[in-house]
mmCIF file of C-alpha atoms and ligand atoms in Angstrom:
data_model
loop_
_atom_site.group_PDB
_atom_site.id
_atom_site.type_symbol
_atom_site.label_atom_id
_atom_site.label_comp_id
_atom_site.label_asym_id
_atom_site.label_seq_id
_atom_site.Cartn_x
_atom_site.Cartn_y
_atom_site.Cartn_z
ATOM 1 C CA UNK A 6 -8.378 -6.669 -16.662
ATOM 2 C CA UNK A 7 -11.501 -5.372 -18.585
ATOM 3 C CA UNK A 8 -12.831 -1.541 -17.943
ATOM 4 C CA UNK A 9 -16.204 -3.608 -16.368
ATOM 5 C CA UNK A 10 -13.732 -4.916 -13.816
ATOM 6 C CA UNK A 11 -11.924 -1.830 -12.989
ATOM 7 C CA UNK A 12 -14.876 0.296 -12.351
ATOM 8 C CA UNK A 13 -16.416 -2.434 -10.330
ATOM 9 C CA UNK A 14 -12.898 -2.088 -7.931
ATOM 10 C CA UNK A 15 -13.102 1.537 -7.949
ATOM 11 C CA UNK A 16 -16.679 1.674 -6.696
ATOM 12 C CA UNK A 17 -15.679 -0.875 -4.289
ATOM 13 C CA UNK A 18 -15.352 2.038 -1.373
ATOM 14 C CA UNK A 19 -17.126 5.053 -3.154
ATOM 15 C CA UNK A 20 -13.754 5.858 -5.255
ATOM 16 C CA UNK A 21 -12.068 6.148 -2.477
ATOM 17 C CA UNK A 22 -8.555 4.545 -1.271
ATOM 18 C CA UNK A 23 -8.849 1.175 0.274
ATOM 19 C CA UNK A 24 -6.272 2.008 2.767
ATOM 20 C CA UNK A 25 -5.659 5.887 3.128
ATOM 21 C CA UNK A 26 -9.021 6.689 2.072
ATOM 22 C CA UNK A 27 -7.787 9.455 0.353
ATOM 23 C CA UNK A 28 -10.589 10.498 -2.787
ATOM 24 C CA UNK A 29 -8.977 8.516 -6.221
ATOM 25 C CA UNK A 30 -7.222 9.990 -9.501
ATOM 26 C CA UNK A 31 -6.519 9.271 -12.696
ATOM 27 C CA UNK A 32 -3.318 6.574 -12.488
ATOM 28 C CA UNK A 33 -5.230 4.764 -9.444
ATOM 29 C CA UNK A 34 -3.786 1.376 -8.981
ATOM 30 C CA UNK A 35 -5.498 -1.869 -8.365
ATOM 31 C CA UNK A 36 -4.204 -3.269 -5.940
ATOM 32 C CA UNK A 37 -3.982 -7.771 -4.610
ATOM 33 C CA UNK A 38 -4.995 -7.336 -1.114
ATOM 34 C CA UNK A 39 -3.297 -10.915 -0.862
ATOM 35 C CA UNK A 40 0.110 -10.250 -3.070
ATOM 36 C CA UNK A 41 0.949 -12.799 -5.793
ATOM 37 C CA UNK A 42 4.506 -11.521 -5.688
ATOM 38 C CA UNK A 43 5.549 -11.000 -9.436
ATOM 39 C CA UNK A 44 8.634 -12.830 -10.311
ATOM 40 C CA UNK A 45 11.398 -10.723 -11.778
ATOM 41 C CA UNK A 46 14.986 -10.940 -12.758
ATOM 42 C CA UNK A 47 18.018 -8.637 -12.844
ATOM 43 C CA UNK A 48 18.854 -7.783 -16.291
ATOM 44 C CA UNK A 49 22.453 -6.945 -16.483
ATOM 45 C CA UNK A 50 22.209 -5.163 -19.604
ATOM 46 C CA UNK A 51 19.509 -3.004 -18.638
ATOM 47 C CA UNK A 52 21.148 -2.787 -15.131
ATOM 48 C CA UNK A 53 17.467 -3.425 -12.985
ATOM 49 C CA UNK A 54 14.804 -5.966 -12.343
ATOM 50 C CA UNK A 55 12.453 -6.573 -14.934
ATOM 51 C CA UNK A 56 9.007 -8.544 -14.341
ATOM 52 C CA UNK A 57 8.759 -11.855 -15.947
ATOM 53 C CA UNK A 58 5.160 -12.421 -16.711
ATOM 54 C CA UNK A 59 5.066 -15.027 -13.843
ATOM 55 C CA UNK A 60 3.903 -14.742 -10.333
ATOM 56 C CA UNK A 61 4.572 -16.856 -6.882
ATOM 57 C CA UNK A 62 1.098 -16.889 -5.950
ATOM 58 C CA UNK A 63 -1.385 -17.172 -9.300
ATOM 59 C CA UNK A 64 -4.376 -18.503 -6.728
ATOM 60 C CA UNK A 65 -4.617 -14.560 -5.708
ATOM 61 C CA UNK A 66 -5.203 -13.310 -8.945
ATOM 62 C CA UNK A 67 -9.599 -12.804 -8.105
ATOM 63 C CA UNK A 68 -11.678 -10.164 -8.687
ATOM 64 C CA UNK A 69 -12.341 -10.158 -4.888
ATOM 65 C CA UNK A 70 -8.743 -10.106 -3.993
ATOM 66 C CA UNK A 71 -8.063 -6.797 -5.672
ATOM 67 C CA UNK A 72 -9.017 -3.244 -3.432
ATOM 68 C CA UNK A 73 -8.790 -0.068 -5.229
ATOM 69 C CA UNK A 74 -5.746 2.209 -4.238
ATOM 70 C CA UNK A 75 -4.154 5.382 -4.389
ATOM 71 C CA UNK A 76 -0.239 5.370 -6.307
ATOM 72 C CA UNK A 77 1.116 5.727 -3.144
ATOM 73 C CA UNK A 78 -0.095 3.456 -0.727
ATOM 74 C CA UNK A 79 0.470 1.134 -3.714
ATOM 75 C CA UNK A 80 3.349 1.102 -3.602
ATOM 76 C CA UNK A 81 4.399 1.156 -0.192
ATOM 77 C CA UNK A 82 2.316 -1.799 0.356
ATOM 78 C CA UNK A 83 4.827 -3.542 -2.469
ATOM 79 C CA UNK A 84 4.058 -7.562 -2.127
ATOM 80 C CA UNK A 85 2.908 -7.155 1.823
ATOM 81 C CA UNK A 86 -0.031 -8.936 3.491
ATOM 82 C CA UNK A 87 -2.501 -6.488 5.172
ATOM 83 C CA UNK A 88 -0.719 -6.691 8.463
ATOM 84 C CA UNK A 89 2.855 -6.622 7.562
ATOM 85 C CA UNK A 90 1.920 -3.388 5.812
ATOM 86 C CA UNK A 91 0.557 -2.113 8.479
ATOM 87 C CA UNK A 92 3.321 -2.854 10.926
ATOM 88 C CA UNK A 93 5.304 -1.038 8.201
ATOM 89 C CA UNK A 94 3.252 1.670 8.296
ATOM 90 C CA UNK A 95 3.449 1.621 12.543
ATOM 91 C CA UNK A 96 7.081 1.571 11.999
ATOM 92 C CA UNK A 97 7.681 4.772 10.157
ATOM 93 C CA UNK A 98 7.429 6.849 13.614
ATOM 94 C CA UNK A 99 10.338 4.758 15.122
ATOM 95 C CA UNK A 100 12.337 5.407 11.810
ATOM 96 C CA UNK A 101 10.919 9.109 12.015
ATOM 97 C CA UNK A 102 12.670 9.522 15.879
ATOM 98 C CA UNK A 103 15.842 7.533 14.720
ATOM 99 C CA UNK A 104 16.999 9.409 11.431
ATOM 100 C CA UNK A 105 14.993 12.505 10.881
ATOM 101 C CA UNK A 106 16.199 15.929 12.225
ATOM 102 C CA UNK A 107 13.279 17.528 11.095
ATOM 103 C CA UNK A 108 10.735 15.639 12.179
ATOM 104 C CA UNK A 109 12.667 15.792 15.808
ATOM 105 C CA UNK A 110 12.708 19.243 16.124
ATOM 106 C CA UNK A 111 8.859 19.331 14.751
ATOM 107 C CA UNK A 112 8.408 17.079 18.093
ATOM 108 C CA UNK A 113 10.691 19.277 20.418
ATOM 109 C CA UNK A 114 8.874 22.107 19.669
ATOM 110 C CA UNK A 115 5.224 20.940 19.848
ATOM 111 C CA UNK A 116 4.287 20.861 16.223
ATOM 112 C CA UNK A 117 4.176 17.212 16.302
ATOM 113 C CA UNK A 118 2.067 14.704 18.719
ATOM 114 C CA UNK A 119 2.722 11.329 18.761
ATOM 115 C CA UNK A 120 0.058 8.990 19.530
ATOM 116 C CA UNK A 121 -0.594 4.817 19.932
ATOM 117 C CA UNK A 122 -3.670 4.602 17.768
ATOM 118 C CA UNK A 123 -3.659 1.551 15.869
ATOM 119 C CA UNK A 124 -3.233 1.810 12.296
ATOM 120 C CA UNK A 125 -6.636 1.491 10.935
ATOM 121 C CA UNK A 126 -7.496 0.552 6.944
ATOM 122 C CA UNK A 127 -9.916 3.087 5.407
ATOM 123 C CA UNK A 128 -11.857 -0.307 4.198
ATOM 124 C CA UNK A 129 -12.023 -1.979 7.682
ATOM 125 C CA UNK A 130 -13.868 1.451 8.797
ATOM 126 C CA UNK A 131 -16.073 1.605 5.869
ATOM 127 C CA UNK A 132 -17.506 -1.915 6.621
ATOM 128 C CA UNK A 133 -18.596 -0.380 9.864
ATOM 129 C CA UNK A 134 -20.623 2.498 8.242
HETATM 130 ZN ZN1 LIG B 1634 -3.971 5.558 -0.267
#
């Protein structure tokens, strides 16, 4: 990807986070709003996955399909579609109530309010503006 290219995704929502909205750093990724899932293989000597240079779905690889995100919601997004990443996203309260003490007592105790609000993409609120 040329530096033309990369500043024309970061300036896609003002530098900030497609999804979180949170204000961009250094180490931003660039993220395929449509994955192209990267194929990768286990190398036993190594003992992980490493990326082969291929990918499942070339067709994504656009200038339009990329939005520019922070490291983390990078990665949590992973090779999701828009919507399975936000149901993943919708899911972390259930997973919150199920295995975390903390975050239980936080709730007993008032310091935590859950609410139903849809999970809403920093760039689906920015078109609005
Ligand atoms: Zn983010």
């Amino acid at each position: 990807m040329s530096q033309t290219e990369r500043e024309l995704i970061f300036s896609k929502y003002d530098g900030k986070c497609a999804y979180c909205g949170c204000e961009l750093t250094k180490g931003w990724h660039a993220d395929h709003i449509e994955p192209i899932v990267r194929d990768s293989k286990w190398n036993r000597d190594k003992g992980r996955f490493e990326q082969t240079g291929t990918c499942r779905k070339p067709e994504n690889e656009t200038l339009e399909n990329y939005n520019p995100s922070c490291a983390s919601c990078n990665i949590q997004k992973n090779s999701y579609t828009l919507e399975q990443f936000r149901t993943n996203i919708k899911q972390f309260v259930n997973s919150l109530n199920q295995y975390n003490t903390q975050y239980k007592f936080a709730k007993r105790y008032g310091l935590v309010k859950e609410t139903e609000v849809d999970v809403a993409f920093y760039f689906e609120q920015f078109k609005n503006k």
